[in-house]
CSV table of C-alpha atoms in Angstrom, one decimal:
chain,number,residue,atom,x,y,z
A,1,UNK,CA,-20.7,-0.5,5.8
A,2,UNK,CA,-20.6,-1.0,9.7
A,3,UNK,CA,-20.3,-4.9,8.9
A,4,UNK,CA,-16.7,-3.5,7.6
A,5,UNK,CA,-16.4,-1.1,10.2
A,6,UNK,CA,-17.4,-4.0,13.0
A,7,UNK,CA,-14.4,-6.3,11.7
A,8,UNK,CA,-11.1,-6.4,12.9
A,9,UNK,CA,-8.3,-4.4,11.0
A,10,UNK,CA,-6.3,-7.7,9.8
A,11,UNK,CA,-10.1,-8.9,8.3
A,12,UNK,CA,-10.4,-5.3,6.7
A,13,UNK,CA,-7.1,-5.6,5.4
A,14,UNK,CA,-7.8,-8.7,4.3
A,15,UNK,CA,-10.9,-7.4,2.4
A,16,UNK,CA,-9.2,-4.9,0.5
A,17,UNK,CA,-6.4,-7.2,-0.6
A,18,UNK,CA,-8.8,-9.3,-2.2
A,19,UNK,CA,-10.4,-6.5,-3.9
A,20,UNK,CA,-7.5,-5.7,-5.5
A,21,UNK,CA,-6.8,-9.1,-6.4
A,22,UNK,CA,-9.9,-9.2,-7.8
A,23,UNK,CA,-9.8,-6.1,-10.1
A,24,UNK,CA,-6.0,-7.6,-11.2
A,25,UNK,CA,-7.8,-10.4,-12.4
A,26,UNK,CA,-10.7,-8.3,-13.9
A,27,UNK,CA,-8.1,-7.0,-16.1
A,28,UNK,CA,-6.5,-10.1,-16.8
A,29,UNK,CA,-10.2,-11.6,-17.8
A,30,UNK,CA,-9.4,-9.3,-21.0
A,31,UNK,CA,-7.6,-11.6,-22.7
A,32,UNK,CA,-10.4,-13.3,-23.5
A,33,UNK,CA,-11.6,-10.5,-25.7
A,34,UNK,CA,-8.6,-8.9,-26.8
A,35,UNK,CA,-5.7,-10.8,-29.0
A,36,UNK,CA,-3.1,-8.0,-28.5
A,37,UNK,CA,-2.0,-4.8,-26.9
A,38,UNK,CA,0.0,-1.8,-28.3
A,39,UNK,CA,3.1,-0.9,-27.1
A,40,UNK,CA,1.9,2.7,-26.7
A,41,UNK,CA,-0.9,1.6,-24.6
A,42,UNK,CA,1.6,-0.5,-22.8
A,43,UNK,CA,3.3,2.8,-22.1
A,44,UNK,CA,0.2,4.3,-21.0
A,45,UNK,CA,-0.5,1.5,-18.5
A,46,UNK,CA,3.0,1.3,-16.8
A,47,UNK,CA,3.0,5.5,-16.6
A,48,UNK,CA,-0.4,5.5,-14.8
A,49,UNK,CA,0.6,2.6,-12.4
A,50,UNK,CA,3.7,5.1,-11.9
A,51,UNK,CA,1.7,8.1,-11.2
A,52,UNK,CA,-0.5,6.3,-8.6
A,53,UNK,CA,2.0,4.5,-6.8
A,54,UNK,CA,4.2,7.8,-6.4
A,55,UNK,CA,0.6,10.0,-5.2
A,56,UNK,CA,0.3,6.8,-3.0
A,57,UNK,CA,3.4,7.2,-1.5
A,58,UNK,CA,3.3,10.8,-0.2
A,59,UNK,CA,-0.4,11.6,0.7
A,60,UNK,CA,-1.4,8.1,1.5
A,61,UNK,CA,2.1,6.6,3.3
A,62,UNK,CA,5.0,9.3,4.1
A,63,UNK,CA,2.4,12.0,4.6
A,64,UNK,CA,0.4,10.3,7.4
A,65,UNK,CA,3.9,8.6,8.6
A,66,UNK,CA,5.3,12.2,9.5
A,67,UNK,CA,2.0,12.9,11.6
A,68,UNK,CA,2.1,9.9,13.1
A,69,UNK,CA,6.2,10.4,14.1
A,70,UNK,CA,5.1,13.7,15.7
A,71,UNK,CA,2.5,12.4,17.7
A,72,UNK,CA,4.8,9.7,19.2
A,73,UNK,CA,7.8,11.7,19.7
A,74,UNK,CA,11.0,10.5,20.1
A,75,UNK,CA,13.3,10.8,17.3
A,76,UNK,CA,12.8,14.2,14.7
A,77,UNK,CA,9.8,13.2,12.3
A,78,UNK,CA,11.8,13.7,9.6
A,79,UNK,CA,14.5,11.4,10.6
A,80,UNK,CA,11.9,8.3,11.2
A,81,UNK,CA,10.3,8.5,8.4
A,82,UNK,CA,13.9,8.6,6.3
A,83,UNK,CA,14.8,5.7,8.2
A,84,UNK,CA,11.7,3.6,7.4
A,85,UNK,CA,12.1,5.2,3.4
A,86,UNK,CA,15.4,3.8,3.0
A,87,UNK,CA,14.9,0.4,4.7
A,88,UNK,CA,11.8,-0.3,2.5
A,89,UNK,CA,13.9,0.6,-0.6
A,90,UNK,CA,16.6,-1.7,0.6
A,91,UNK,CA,13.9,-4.6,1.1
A,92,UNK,CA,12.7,-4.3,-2.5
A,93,UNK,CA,16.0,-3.9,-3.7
A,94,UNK,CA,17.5,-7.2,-1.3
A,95,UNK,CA,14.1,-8.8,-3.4
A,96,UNK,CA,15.2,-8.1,-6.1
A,97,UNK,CA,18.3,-9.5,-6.0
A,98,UNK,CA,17.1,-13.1,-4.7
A,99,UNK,CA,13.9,-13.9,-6.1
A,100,UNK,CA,14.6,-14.9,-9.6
A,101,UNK,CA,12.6,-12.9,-11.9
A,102,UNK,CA,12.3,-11.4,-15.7
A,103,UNK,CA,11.2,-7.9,-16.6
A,104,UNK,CA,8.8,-7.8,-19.3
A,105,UNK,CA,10.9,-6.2,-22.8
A,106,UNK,CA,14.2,-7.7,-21.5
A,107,UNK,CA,15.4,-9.8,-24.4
A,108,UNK,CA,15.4,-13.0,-22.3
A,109,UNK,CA,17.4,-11.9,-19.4
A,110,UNK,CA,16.9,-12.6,-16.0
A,111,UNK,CA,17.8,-11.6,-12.6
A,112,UNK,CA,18.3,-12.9,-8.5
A,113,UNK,CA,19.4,-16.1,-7.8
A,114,UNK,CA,20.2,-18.9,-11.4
A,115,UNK,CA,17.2,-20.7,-12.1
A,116,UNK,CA,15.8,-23.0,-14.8
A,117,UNK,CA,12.4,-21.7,-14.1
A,118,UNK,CA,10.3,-20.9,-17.3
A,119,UNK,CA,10.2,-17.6,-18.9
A,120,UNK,CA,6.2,-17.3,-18.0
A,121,UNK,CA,6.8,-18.3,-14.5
A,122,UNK,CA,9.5,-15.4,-14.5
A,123,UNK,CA,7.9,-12.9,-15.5
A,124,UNK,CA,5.1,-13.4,-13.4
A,125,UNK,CA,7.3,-13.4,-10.6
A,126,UNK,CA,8.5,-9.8,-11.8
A,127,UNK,CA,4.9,-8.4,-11.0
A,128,UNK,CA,4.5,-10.6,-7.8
A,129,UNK,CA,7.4,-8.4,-6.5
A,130,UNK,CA,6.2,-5.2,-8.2
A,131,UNK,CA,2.8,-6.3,-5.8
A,132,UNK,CA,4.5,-7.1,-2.7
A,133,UNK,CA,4.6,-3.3,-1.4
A,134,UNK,CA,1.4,-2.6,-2.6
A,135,UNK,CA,-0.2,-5.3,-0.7
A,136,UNK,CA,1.9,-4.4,2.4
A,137,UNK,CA,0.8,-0.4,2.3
A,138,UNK,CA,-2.5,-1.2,2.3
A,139,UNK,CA,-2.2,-3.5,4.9
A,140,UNK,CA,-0.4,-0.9,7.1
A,141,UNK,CA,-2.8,1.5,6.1
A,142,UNK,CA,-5.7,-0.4,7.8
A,143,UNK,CA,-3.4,-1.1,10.8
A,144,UNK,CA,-3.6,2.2,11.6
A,145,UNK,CA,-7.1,3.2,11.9
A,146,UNK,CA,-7.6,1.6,15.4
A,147,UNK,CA,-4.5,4.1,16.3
A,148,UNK,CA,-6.7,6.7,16.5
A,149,UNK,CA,-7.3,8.7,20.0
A,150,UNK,CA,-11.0,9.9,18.9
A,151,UNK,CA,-13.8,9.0,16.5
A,152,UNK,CA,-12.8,11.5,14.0
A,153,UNK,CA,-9.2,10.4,13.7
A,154,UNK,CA,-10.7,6.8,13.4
A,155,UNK,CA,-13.1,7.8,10.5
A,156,UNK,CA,-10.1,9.4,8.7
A,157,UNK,CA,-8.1,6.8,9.1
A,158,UNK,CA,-10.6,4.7,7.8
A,159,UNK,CA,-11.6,7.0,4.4
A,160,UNK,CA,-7.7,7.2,4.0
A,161,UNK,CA,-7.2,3.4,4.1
A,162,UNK,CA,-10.4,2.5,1.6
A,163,UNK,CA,-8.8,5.2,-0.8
A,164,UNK,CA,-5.1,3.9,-1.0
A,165,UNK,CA,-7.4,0.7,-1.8
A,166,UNK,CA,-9.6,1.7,-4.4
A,167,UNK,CA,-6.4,3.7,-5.9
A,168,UNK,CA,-4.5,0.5,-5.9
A,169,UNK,CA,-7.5,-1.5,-7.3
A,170,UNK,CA,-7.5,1.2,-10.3
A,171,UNK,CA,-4.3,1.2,-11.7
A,172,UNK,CA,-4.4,-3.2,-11.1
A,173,UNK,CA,-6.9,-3.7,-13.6
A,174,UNK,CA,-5.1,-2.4,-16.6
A,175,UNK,CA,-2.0,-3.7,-14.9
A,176,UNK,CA,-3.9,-7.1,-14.9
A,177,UNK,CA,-4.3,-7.0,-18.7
A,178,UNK,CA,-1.0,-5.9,-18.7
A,179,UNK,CA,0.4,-9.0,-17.3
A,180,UNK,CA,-2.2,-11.6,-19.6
A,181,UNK,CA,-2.2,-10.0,-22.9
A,182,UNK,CA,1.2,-10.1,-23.7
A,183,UNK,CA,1.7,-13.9,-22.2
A,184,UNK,CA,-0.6,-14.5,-24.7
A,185,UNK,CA,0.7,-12.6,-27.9
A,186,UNK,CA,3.8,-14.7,-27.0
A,187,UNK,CA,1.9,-18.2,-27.6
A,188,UNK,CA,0.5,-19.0,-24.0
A,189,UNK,CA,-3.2,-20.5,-24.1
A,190,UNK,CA,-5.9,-17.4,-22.8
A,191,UNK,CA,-6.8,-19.5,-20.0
A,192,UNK,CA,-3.2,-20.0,-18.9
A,193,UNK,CA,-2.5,-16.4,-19.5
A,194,UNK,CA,-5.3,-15.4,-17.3
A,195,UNK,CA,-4.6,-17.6,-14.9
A,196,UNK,CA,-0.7,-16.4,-14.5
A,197,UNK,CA,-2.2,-12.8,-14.9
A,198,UNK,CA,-4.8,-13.0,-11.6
A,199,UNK,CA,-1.9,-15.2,-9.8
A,200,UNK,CA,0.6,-11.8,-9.9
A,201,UNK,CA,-1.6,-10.7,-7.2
A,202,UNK,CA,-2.6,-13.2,-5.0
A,203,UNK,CA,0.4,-11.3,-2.6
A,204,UNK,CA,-1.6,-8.9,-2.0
A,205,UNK,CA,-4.3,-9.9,0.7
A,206,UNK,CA,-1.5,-11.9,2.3
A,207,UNK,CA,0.8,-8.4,2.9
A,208,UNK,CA,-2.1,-6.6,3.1
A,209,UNK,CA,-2.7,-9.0,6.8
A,210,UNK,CA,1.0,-9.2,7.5
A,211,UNK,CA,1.0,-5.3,7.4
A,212,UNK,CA,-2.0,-5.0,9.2
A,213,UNK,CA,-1.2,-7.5,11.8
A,214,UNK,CA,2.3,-5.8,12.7
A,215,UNK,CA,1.0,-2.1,13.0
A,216,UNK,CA,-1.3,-3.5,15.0
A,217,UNK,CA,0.9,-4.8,17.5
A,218,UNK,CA,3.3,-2.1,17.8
A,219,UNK,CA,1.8,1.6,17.5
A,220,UNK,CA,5.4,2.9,17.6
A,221,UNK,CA,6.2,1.0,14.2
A,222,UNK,CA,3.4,2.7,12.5
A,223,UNK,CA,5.3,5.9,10.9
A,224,UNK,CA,8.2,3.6,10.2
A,225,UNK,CA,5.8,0.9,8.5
A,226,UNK,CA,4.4,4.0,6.4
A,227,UNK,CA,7.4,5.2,5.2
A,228,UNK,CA,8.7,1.5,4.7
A,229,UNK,CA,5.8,0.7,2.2
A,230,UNK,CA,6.6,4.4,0.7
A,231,UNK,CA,10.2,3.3,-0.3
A,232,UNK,CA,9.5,-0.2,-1.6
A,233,UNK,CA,6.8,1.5,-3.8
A,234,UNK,CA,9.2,4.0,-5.2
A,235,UNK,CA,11.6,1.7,-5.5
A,236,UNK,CA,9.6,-0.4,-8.0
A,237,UNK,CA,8.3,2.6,-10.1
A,238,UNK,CA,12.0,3.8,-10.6
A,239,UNK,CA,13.5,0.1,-10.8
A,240,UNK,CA,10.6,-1.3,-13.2
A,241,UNK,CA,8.0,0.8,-13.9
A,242,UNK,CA,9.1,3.7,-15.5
A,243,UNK,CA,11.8,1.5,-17.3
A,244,UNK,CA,8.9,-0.6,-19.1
A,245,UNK,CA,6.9,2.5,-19.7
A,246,UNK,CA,10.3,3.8,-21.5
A,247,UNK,CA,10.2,1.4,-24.0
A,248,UNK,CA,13.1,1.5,-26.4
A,249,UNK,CA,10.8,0.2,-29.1
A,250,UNK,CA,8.1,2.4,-28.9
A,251,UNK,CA,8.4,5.8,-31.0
A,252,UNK,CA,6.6,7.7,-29.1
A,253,UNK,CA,9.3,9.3,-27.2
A,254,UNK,CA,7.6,8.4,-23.9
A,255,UNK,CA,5.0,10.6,-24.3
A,256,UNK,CA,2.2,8.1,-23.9
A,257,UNK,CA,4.1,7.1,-20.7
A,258,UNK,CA,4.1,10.6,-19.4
A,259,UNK,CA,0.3,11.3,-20.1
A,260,UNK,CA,-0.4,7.9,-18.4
A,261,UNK,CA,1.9,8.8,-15.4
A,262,UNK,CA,0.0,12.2,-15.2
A,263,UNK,CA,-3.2,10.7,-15.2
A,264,UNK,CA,-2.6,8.1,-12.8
A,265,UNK,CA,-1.4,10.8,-10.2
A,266,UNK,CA,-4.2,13.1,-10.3
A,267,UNK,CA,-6.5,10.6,-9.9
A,268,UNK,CA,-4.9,9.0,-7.0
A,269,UNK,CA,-4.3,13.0,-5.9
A,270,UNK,CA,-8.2,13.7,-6.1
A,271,UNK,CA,-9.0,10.4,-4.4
A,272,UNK,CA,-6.6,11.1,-1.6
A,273,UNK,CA,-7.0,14.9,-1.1
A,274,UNK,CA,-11.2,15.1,-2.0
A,275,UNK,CA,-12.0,11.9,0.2
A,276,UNK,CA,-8.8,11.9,2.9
């Protein structure tokens, strides 16, 4: 561990990005050994990627964002981190309109700018956004361990930035399998399939440096970084992942979706609150 501790935030950052690449494409390697996946567990998958990404966003990003405003000073806490909430909503959502993209379960239709890109390519795009914030709050997580004014604050900063990591890396494996599995019931080859499903999050190290790079250079855009990640993350679970985990074809009333959400929250709750 103090090889980790020795490197420079952007390299840590970097690090964890490629961890959770790496578990994406863990999950993705499932196609290999699975030849379909339930629309229930579907559910289940897209509810506990909700649940982690919305624990994520207060205990590991708006919660240290409001400390962080109050140490600094200058404008009311509250106020910065509103500011930095709404502009990282308004990023995803400015996203969402230009990069062309297609929403798995949306009967062919597409959205951003007209393309004549293929459906696979699409959808994989969809998750390369849904990734975009994910990689950028861990970067900015990482950034700010080095912001510290003692060793303690440094060590907490630390254990809070490995733990948005690992909760990420958690919820990307099934989301990896998420991505592969259904290329595949659609007719894609399983080594195509894996290969688009790791690829949805190769964005993550390189937000995860970006991030890390700009908090870095600028202590006063730290809570406004936080809060930034905060809203682009609960702008995708509202925009697409509670929508897919919804889905009008499954029976279940959304209850899988709801256990899944449930699940994914505590955990990323425990991890934050036991370890943070």
């Amino acid at each position: 561990m103090n090889w980790f501790v020795g490197l420079e935030t952007w390299q840590q950052a970097l690090i964890a990005g490629i961890f959770t690449w790496f578990v994406t494409t863990l999950g993705a390697g499932l196609v290999f050994f699975a030849k379909n996946i339930r629309q229930k567990t579907l559910n289940v998958i897209y509810g506990f990627a909700a649940g982690v990404m919305v624990a994520a966003s207060f205990w590991s990003l708006l919660d240290p964002g409001i400390a962080w405003a109050e140490k600094n000073g200058g404008l009311a806490p509250w106020l910065v981190v509103v500011i930095g909430f709404l502009v990282g909503g308004a990023f995803l959502y400015a996203t969402d309109k230009i990069i062309p993209h297609m929403h798995f379960g949306s009967n062919g239709e597409t959205e951003g700018i007209p393309t004549r890109l293929k459906k696979t390519i699409l959808l994989v795009f969809s998750i390369t956004i849904h990734n975009i914030p994910e990689g950028l709050a861990i970067g900015v997580a990482f950034g700010a361990i080095n912001k510290g004014d003692t060793k303690t604050a440094i060590v907490a900063a630390t254990i809070a930035a490995l733990t948005l990591a690992i909760g990420i890396g958690i919820q990307n494996f099934p989301e990896g399998a998420a991505v592969s599995i259904p290329l595949r019931q659609e007719g894609m080859s399983r080594r195509k399939a894996f290969f688009y499903g790791q690829a949805s999050a190769l964005v993550e190290p390189i937000m995860a440096v970006i991030g890390a790079l700009l908090v870095s250079s600028m202590e006063a855009l730290l809570p406004y970084a936080l809060s930034f990640a905060a809203g682009a993350m609960i702008y995708v679970v509202v925009e697409e992942l509670i929508p897919a985990a919804q889905n009008k074809d499954s029976k279940d009333h959304g209850h899988h979706a709801v256990l899944g959400f449930m699940i994914g929250f505590a955990i990323m709750m425990i991890l934050d609150v036991a370890l943070g």
